[in-house]
Tab-separated table of C-alpha atoms in Angstrom:
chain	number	residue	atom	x	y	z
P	1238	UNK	CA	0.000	0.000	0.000
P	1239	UNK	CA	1.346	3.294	-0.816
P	1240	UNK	CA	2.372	5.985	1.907
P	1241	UNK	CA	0.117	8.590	0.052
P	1242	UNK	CA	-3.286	6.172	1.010
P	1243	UNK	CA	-1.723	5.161	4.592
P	1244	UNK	CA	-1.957	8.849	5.251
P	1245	UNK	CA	-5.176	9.327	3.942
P	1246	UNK	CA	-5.919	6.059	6.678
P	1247	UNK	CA	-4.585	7.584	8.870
P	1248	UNK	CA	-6.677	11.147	8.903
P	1249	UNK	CA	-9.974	9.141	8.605
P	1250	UNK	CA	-9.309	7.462	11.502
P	1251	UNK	CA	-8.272	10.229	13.192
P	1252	UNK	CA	-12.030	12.119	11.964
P	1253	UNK	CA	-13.711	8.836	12.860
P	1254	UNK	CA	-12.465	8.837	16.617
P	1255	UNK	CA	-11.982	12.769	17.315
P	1256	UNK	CA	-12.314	12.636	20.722
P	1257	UNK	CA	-9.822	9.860	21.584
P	1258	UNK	CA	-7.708	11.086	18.799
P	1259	UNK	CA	-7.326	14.636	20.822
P	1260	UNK	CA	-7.105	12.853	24.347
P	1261	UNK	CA	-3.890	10.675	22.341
P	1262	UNK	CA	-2.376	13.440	21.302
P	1263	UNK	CA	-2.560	16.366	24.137
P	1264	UNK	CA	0.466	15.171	25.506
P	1265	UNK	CA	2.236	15.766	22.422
P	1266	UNK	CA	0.201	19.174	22.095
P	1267	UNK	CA	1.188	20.156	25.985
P	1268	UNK	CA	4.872	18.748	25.530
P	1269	UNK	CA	5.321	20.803	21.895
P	1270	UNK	CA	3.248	24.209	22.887
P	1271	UNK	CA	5.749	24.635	26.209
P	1272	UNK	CA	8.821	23.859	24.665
P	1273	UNK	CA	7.859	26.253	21.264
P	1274	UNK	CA	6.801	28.823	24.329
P	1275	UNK	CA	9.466	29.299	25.936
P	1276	UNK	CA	12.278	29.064	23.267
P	1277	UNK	CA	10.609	31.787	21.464
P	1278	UNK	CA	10.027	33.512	24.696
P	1279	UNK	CA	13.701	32.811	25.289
P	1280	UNK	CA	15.113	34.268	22.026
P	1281	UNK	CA	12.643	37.120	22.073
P	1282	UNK	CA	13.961	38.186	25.410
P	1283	UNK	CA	17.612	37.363	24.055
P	1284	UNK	CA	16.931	39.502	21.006
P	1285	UNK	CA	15.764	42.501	22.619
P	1286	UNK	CA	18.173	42.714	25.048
P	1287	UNK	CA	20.967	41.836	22.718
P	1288	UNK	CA	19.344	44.631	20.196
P	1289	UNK	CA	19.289	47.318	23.127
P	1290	UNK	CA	23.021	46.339	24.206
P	1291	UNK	CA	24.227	46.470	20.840
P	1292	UNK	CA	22.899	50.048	20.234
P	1293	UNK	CA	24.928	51.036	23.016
P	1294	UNK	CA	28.275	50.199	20.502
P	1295	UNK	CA	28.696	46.407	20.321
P	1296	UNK	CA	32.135	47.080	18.546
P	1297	UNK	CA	33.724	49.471	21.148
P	1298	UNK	CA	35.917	48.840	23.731
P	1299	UNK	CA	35.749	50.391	27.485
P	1300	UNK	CA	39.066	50.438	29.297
P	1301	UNK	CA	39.045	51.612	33.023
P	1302	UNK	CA	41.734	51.698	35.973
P	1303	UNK	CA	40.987	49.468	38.436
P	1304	UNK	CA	42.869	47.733	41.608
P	1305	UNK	CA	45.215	45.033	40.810
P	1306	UNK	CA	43.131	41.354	42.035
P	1307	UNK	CA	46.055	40.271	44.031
P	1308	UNK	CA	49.802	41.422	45.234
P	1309	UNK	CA	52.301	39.275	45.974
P	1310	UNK	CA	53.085	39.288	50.535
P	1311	UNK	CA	56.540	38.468	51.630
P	1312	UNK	CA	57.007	37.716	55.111
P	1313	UNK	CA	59.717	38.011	57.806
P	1314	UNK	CA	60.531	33.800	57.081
P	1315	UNK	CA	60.766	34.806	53.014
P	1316	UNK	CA	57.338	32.901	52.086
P	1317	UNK	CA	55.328	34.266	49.534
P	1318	UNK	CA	51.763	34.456	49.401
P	1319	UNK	CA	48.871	36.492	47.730
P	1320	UNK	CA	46.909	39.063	49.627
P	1321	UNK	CA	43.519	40.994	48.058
P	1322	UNK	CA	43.787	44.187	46.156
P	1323	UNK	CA	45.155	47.459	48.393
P	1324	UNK	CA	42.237	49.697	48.257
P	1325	UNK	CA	44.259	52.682	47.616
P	1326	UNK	CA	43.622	56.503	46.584
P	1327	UNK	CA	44.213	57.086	43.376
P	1328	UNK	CA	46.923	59.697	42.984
P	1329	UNK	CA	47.290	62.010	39.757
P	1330	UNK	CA	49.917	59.411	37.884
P	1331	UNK	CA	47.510	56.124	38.347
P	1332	UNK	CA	44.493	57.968	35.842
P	1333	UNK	CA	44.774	57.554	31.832
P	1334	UNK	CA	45.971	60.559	30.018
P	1335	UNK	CA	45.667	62.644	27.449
P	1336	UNK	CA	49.792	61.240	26.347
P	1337	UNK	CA	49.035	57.955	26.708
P	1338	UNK	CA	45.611	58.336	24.633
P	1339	UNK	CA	47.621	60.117	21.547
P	1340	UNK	CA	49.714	57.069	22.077
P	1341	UNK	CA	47.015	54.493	21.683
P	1342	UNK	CA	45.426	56.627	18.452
P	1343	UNK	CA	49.413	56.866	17.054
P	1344	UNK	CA	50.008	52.929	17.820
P	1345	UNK	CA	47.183	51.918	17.015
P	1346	UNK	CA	45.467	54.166	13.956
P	1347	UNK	CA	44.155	51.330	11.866
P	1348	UNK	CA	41.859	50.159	14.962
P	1349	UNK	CA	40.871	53.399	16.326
P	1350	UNK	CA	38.235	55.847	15.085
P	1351	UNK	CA	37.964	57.999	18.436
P	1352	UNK	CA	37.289	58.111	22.163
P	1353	UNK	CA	34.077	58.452	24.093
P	1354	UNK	CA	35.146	60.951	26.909
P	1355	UNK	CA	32.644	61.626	29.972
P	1356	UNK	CA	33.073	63.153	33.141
P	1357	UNK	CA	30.330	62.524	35.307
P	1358	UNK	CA	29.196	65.782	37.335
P	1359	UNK	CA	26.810	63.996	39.550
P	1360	UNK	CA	22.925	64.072	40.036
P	1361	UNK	CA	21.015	67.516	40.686
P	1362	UNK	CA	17.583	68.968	40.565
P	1363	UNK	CA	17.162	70.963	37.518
P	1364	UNK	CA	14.694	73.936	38.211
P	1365	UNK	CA	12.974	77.083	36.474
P	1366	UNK	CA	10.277	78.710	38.584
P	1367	UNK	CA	8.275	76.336	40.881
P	1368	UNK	CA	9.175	73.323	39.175
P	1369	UNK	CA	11.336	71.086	39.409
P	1370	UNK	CA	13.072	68.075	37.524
P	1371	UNK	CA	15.694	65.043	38.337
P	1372	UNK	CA	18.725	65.251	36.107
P	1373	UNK	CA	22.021	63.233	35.710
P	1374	UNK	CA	24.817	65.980	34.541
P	1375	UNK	CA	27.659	63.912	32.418
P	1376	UNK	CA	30.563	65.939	30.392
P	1377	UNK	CA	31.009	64.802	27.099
P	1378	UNK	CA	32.701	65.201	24.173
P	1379	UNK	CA	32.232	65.163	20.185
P	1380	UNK	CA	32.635	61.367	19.906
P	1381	UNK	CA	30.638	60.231	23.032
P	1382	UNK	CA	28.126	62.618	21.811
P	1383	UNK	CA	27.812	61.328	18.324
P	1384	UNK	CA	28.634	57.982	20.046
P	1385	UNK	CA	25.220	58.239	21.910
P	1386	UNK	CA	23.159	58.960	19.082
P	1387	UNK	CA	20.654	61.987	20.038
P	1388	UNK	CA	17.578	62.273	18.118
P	1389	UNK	CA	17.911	66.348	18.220
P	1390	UNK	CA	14.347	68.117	18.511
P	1391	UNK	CA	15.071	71.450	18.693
P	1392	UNK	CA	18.232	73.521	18.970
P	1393	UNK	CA	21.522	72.617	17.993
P	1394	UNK	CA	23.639	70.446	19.187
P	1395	UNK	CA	27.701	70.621	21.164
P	1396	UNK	CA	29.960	72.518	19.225
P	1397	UNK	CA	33.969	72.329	19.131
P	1398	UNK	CA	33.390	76.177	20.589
P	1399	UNK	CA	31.520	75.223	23.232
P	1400	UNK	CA	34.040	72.463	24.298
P	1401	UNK	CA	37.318	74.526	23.693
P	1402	UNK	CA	36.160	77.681	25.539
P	1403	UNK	CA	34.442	75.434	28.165
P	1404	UNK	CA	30.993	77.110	27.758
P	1405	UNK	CA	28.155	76.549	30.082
P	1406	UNK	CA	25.657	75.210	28.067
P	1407	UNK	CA	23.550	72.339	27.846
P	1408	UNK	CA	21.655	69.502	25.702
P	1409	UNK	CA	17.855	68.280	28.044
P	1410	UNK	CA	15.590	65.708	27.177
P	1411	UNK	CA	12.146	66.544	26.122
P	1412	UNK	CA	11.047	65.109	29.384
P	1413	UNK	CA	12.631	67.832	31.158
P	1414	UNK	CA	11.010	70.665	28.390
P	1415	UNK	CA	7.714	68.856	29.456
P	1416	UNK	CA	7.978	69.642	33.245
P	1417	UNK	CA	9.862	72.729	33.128
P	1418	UNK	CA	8.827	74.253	29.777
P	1419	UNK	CA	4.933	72.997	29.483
P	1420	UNK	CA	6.854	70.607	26.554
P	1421	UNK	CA	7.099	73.865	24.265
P	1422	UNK	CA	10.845	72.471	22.908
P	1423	UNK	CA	11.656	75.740	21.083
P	1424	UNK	CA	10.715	78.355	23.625
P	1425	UNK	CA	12.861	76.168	25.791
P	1426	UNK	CA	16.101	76.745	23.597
P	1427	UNK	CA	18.019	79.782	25.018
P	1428	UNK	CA	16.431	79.841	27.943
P	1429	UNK	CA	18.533	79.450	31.449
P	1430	UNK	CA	18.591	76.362	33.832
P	1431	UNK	CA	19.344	76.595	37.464
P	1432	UNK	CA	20.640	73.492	38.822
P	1433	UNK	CA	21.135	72.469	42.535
P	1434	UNK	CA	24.321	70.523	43.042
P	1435	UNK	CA	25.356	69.486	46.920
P	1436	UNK	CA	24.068	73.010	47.600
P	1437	UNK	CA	25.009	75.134	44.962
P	1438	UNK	CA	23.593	76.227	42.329
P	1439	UNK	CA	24.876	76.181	38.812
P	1440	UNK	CA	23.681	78.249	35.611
P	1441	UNK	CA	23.477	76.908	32.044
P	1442	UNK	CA	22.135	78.140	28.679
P	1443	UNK	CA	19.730	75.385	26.933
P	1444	UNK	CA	21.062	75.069	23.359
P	1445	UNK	CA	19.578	71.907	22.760
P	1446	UNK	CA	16.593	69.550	23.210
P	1447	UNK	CA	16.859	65.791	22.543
P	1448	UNK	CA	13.839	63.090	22.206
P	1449	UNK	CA	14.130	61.245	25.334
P	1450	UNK	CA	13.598	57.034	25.336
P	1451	UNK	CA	12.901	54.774	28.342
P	1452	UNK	CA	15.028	52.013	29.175
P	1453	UNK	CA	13.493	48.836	28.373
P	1454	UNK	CA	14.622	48.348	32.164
P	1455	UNK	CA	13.338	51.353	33.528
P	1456	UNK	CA	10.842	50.649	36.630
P	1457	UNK	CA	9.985	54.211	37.414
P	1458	UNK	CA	7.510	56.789	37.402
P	1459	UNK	CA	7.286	59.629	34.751
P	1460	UNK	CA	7.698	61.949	37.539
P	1461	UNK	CA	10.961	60.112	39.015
P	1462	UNK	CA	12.551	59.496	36.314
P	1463	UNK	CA	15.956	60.886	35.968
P	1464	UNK	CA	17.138	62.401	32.769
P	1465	UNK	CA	20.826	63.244	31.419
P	1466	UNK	CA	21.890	66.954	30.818
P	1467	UNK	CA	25.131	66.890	28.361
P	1468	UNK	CA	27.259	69.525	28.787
P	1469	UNK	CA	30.913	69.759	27.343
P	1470	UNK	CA	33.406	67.695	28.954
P	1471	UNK	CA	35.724	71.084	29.341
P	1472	UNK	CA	33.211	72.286	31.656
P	1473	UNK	CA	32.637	69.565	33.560
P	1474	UNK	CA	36.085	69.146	34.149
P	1475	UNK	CA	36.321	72.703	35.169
P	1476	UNK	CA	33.194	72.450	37.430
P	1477	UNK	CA	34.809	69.297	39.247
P	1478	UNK	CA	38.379	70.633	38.983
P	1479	UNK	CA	39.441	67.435	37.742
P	1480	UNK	CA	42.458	67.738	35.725
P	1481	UNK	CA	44.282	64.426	36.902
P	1482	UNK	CA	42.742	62.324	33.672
P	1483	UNK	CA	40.520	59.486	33.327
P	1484	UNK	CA	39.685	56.815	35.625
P	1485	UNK	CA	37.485	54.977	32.213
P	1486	UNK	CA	36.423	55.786	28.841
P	1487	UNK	CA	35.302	54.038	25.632
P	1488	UNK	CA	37.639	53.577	22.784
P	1489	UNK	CA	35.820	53.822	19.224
P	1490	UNK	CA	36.715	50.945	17.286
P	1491	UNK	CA	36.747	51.021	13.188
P	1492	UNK	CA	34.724	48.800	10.922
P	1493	UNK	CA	35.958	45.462	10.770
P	1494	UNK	CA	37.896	45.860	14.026
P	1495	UNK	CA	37.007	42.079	16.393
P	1496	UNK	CA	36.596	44.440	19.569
P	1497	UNK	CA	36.797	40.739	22.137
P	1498	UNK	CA	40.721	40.710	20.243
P	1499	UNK	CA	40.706	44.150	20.763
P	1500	UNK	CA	40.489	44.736	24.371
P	1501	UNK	CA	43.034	41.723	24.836
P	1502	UNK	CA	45.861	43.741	22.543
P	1503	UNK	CA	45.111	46.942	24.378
P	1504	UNK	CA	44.722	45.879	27.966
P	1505	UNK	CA	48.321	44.151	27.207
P	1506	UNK	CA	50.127	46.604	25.898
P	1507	UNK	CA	48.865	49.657	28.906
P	1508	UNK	CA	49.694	47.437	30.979
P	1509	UNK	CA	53.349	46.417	29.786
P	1510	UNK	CA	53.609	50.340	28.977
P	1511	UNK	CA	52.535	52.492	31.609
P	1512	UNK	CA	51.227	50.029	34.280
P	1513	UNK	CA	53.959	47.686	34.750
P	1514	UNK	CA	55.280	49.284	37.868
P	1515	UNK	CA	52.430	50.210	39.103
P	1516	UNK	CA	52.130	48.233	42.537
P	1517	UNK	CA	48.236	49.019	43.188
P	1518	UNK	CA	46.477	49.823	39.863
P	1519	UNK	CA	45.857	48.229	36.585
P	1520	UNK	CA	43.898	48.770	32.731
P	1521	UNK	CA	40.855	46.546	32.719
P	1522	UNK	CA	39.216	46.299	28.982
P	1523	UNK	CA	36.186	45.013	27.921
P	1524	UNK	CA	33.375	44.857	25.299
P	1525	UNK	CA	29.914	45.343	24.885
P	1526	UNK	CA	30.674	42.078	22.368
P	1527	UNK	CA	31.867	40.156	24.659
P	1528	UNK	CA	29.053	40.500	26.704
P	1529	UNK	CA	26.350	40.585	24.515
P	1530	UNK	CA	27.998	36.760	23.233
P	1531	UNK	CA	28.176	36.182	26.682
P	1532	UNK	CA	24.454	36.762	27.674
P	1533	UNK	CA	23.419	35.380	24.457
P	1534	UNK	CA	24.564	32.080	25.685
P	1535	UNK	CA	23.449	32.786	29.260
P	1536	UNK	CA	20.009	32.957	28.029
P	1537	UNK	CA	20.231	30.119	25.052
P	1538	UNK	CA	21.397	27.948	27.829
P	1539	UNK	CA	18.741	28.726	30.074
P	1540	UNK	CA	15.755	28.601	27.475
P	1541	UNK	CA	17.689	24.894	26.291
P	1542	UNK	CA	17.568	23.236	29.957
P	1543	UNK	CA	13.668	24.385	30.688
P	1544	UNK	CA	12.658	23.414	27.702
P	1545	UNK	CA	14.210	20.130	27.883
P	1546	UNK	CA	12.320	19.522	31.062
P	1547	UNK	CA	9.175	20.864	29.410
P	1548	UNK	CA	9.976	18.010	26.862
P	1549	UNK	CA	9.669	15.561	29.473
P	1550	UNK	CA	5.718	15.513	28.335
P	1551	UNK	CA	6.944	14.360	25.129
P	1552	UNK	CA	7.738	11.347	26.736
P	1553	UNK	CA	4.400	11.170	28.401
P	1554	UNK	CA	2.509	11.916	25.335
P	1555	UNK	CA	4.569	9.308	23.336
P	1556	UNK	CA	4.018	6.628	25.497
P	1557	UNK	CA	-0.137	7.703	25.112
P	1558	UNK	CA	0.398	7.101	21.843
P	1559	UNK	CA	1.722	3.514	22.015
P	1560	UNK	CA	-1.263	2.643	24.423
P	1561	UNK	CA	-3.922	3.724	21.976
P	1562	UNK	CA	-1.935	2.192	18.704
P	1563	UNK	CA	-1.602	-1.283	21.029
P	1564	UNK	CA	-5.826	-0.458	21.895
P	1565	UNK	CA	-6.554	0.078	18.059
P	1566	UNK	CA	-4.667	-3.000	16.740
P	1567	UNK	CA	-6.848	-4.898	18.920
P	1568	UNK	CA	-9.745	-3.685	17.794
P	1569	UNK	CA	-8.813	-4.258	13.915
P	1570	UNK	CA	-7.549	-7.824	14.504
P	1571	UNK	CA	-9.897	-9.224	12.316
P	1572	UNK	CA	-9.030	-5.815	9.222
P	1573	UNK	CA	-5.049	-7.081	9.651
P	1574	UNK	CA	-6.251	-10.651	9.344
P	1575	UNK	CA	-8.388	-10.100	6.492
P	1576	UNK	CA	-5.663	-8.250	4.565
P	1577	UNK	CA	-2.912	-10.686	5.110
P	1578	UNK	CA	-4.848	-13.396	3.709
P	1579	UNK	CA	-5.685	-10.943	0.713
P	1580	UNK	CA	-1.840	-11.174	0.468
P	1581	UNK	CA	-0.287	-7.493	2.503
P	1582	UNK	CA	2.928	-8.478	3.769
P	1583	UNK	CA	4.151	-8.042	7.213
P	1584	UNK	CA	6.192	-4.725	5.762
P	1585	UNK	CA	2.549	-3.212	4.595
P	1586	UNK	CA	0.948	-3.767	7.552
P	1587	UNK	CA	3.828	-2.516	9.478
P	1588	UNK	CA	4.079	0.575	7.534
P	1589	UNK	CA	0.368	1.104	7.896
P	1590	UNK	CA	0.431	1.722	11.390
P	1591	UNK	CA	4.002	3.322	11.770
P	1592	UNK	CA	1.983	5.742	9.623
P	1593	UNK	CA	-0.782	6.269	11.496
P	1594	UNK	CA	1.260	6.824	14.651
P	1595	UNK	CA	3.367	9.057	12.660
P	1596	UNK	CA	0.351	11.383	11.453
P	1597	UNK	CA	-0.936	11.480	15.009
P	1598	UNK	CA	1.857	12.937	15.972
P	1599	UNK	CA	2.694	15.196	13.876
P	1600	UNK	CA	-1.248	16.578	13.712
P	1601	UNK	CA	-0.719	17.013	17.330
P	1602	UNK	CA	2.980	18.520	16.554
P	1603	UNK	CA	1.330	21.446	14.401
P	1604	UNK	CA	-1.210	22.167	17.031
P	1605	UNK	CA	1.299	22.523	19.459
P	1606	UNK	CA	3.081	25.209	17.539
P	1607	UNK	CA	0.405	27.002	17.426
P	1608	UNK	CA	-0.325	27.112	20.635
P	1609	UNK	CA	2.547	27.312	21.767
P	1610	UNK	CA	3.308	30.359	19.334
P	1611	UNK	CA	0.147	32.034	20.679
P	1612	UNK	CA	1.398	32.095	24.475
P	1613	UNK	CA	4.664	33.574	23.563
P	1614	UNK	CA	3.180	35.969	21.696
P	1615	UNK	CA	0.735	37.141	24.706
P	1616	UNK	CA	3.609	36.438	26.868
P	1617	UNK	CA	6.399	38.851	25.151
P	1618	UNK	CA	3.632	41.492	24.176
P	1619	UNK	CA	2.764	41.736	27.982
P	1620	UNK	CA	6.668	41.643	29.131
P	1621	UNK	CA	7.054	44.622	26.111
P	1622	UNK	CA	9.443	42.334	24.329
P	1623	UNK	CA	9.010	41.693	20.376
P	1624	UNK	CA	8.384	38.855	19.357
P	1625	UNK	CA	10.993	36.476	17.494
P	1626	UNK	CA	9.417	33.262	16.551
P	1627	UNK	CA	12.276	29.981	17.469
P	1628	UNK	CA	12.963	28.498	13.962
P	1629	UNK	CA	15.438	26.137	15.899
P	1630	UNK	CA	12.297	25.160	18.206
P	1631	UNK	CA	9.656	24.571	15.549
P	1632	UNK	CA	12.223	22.369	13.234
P	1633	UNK	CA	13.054	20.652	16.336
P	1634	UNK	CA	9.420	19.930	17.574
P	1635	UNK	CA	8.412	18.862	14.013
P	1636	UNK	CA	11.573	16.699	13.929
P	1637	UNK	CA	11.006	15.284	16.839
P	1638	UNK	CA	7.022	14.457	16.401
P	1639	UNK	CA	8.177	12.095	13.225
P	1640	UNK	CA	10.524	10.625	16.023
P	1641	UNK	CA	8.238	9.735	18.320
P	1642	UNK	CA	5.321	8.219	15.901
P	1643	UNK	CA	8.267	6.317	14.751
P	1644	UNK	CA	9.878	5.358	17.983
P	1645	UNK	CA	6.664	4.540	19.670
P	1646	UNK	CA	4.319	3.379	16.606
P	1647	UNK	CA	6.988	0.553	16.105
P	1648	UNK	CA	6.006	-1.956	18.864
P	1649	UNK	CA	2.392	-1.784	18.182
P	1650	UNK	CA	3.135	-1.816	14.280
P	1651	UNK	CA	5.481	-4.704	14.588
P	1652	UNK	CA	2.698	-6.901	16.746
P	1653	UNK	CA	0.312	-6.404	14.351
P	1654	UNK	CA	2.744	-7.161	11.549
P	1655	UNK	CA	3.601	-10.765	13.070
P	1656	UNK	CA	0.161	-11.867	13.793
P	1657	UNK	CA	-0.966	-15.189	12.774
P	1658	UNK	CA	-3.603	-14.226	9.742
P	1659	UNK	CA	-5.290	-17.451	10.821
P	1660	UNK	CA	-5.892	-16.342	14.435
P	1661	UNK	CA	-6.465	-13.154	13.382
P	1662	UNK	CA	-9.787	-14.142	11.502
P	1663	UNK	CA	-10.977	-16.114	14.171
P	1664	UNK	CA	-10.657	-13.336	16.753
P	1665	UNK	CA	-13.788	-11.699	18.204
């Protein structure tokens, strides 16, 4: 008998019985609809946050000074051991400078575009009038600036001017316009911004307003929420009288540049160059790459194990199937007896009901995707994720349906392949 008409079998039976059919097959449906969940639920979480990492610059490298892990003790007897890091001040020759950064661009021009310079001035209360707004001052220059990507509203942006002659003006979010400026973005260009820092107040010029976006994991209020004023990183500097260097910053890598080999070649060579003798600090690099690999796999790893103990119903809903094959060849003795004394050989008859076990899986298979496909969808919509459907988990749970009509339609197919046509005829 040809697969083709097995199939066809195989769905009328399925119509004829449509209640045990669905009972036979909901652990396959449960089993497929939880795995398909949370893989996609799993890579839709893994997207989004590797999206929202990645727009903070996947490809660039952030080198900081930190304390060396572990120094080397001697004591009075001459043994040697290692003690924790020395949590010392840092003194105006442990900070990165401005020589040793025209080193790195000289050394290393083919690698480097530019570096993302900040100087953080601390948190204040922004107000003008009775109002009042949270902000998060940070000194910046060109390349962290066009590093951060602004959507500009109104205004203009930081000019080499501003930066050079250290002027006091400032780049707000439209959050900020809203509560200080009724949200009117142009009126609030030009206009002057009193902000309190540890008691004093500072004055800036507005020259700029830029389209504020929330965190995807931002947990507060409207009215809470803290927003960053940019100012240049001249005045910052000035307005912290900080003039020792920098304690981190970013390092603008070109296109093409492998920014995990990256921070390896340049966390060597500080080190070796300007750190070497340096008994209590030390150049830590890293990537946003690195990481975003890193929690990539985190969360691939994760999704993998849960829904390998999700698949455990598989198992259930396989063996459900071999109980209602074993059921139905017992109730079609006589229809296998009848056709092997027509002449069907064992393989037919086999293949008949491999087929039929193979069908009811897979019907139940495609249900489960759908289902499964629906909860992740509800699921990410309501956690504000998008959603990104798991090829891997679909191909998977269809592969794996086929598996387990074949796996556990072979017993029952096999019994009814060996049975005695003779018997077979005279069973009741």
């Amino acid at each position: 008998m040809l697969i083709g008409e097995n199939i066809l079998l195989a769905l009328n039976g399925l119509r004829a019985n449509k209640m045990r059919s669905l009972l036979t097959m909901l652990g396959i449906i449960i089993g497929i609809a939880s795995v398909i969940a949370i893989m996609t639920l799993g890579d839709s979480i893994s997207s989004s946050v590797t999206e929202s990492m990645s727009s903070m610059g996947a490809n660039n490298v952030t080198i900081g000074v930190s304390q060396k892990s572990t120094t080397e003790e001697t004591t009075a007897s001459g043994m040697t051991f290692s003690a924790g890091p020395r949590f010392t001040q840092m003194s105006e020759d442990d900070y990165i400078s401005e020589e040793m950064l025209d080193d790195l661009q000289e050394r290393y021009t083919d690698s480097i575009q530019g570096f993302s310079l900040e100087k953080s001035v601390g948190n204040g209360t922004a107000q003008s009038g009775s109002s009042t707004a949270y902000i998060s001052a940070i000194g910046v220059n060109a390349d962290n600036l066009e590093n951060a990507d602004l959507t500009l509203l109104a205004g203009r942006t930081l000019t080499s001017q501003d930066q050079d002659e250290a002027k006091k003006v400032i780049l707000v979010s439209d959050l900020l316009v809203e509560k200080l400026f009724n949200g009117n973005n142009l009126s609030a260009v030009g206009q002057k911004l009193d902000v309190l820092f540890n008691n004093r107040y500072y004055s800036y010029t507005i020259v700029g307003v830029y389209e504020y976006e929330e965190s995807t994991f931002s947990s507060s209020s409207s009215e809470d929420t803290v927003t960053t004023m940019y100012l240049p990183l001249q005045t910052a500097l000035d307005q912290t009288h900080n003039r020792n260097g920098y304690s981190q910053l970013t390092i603008l890598t070109k296109a093409g540049v492998s920014a995990t080999d990256f921070c390896t070649t340049i966390e060597t060579y500080m080190n070796n160059r300007y750190y070497k003798d340096n008994d209590s600090f030390e150049i830590s690099a890293m990537s946003m790459e690195s990481i975003v690999e890193s929690m990539t796999s985190m969360l691939s790893t994760v999704s993998l194990a849960i829904a390998a103990i999700a698949g455990i119903s598989l198992l259930v809903g396989g063996i459900g199937v071999m109980n209602i094959m074993l059921v139905s060849i017992t109730e079609r003795t006589r229809e296998i007896g009848t056709r092997k004394a027509l002449g069907a050989t064992n393989g037919s008859i086999r293949l008949q009901f491999i087929m039929e076990a193979i069908v009811l899986c897979i019907v139940g298979g495609i249900i489960g995707i759908i289902l499964g496909m629906a909860i992740a969808t509800v699921a990410t919509n309501m956690m504000g994720y998008a959603v990104s459907p798991s090829v891997t988990g679909i191909v998977l749970s269809v592969s794996f349906s086929i598996f387990i009509g074949v796996f556990f339609g072979y017993y029952p197919a096999n019994k009814a392949a060996k049975l005695n046509p003779i018997e077979a005829l005279r069973y009741e």
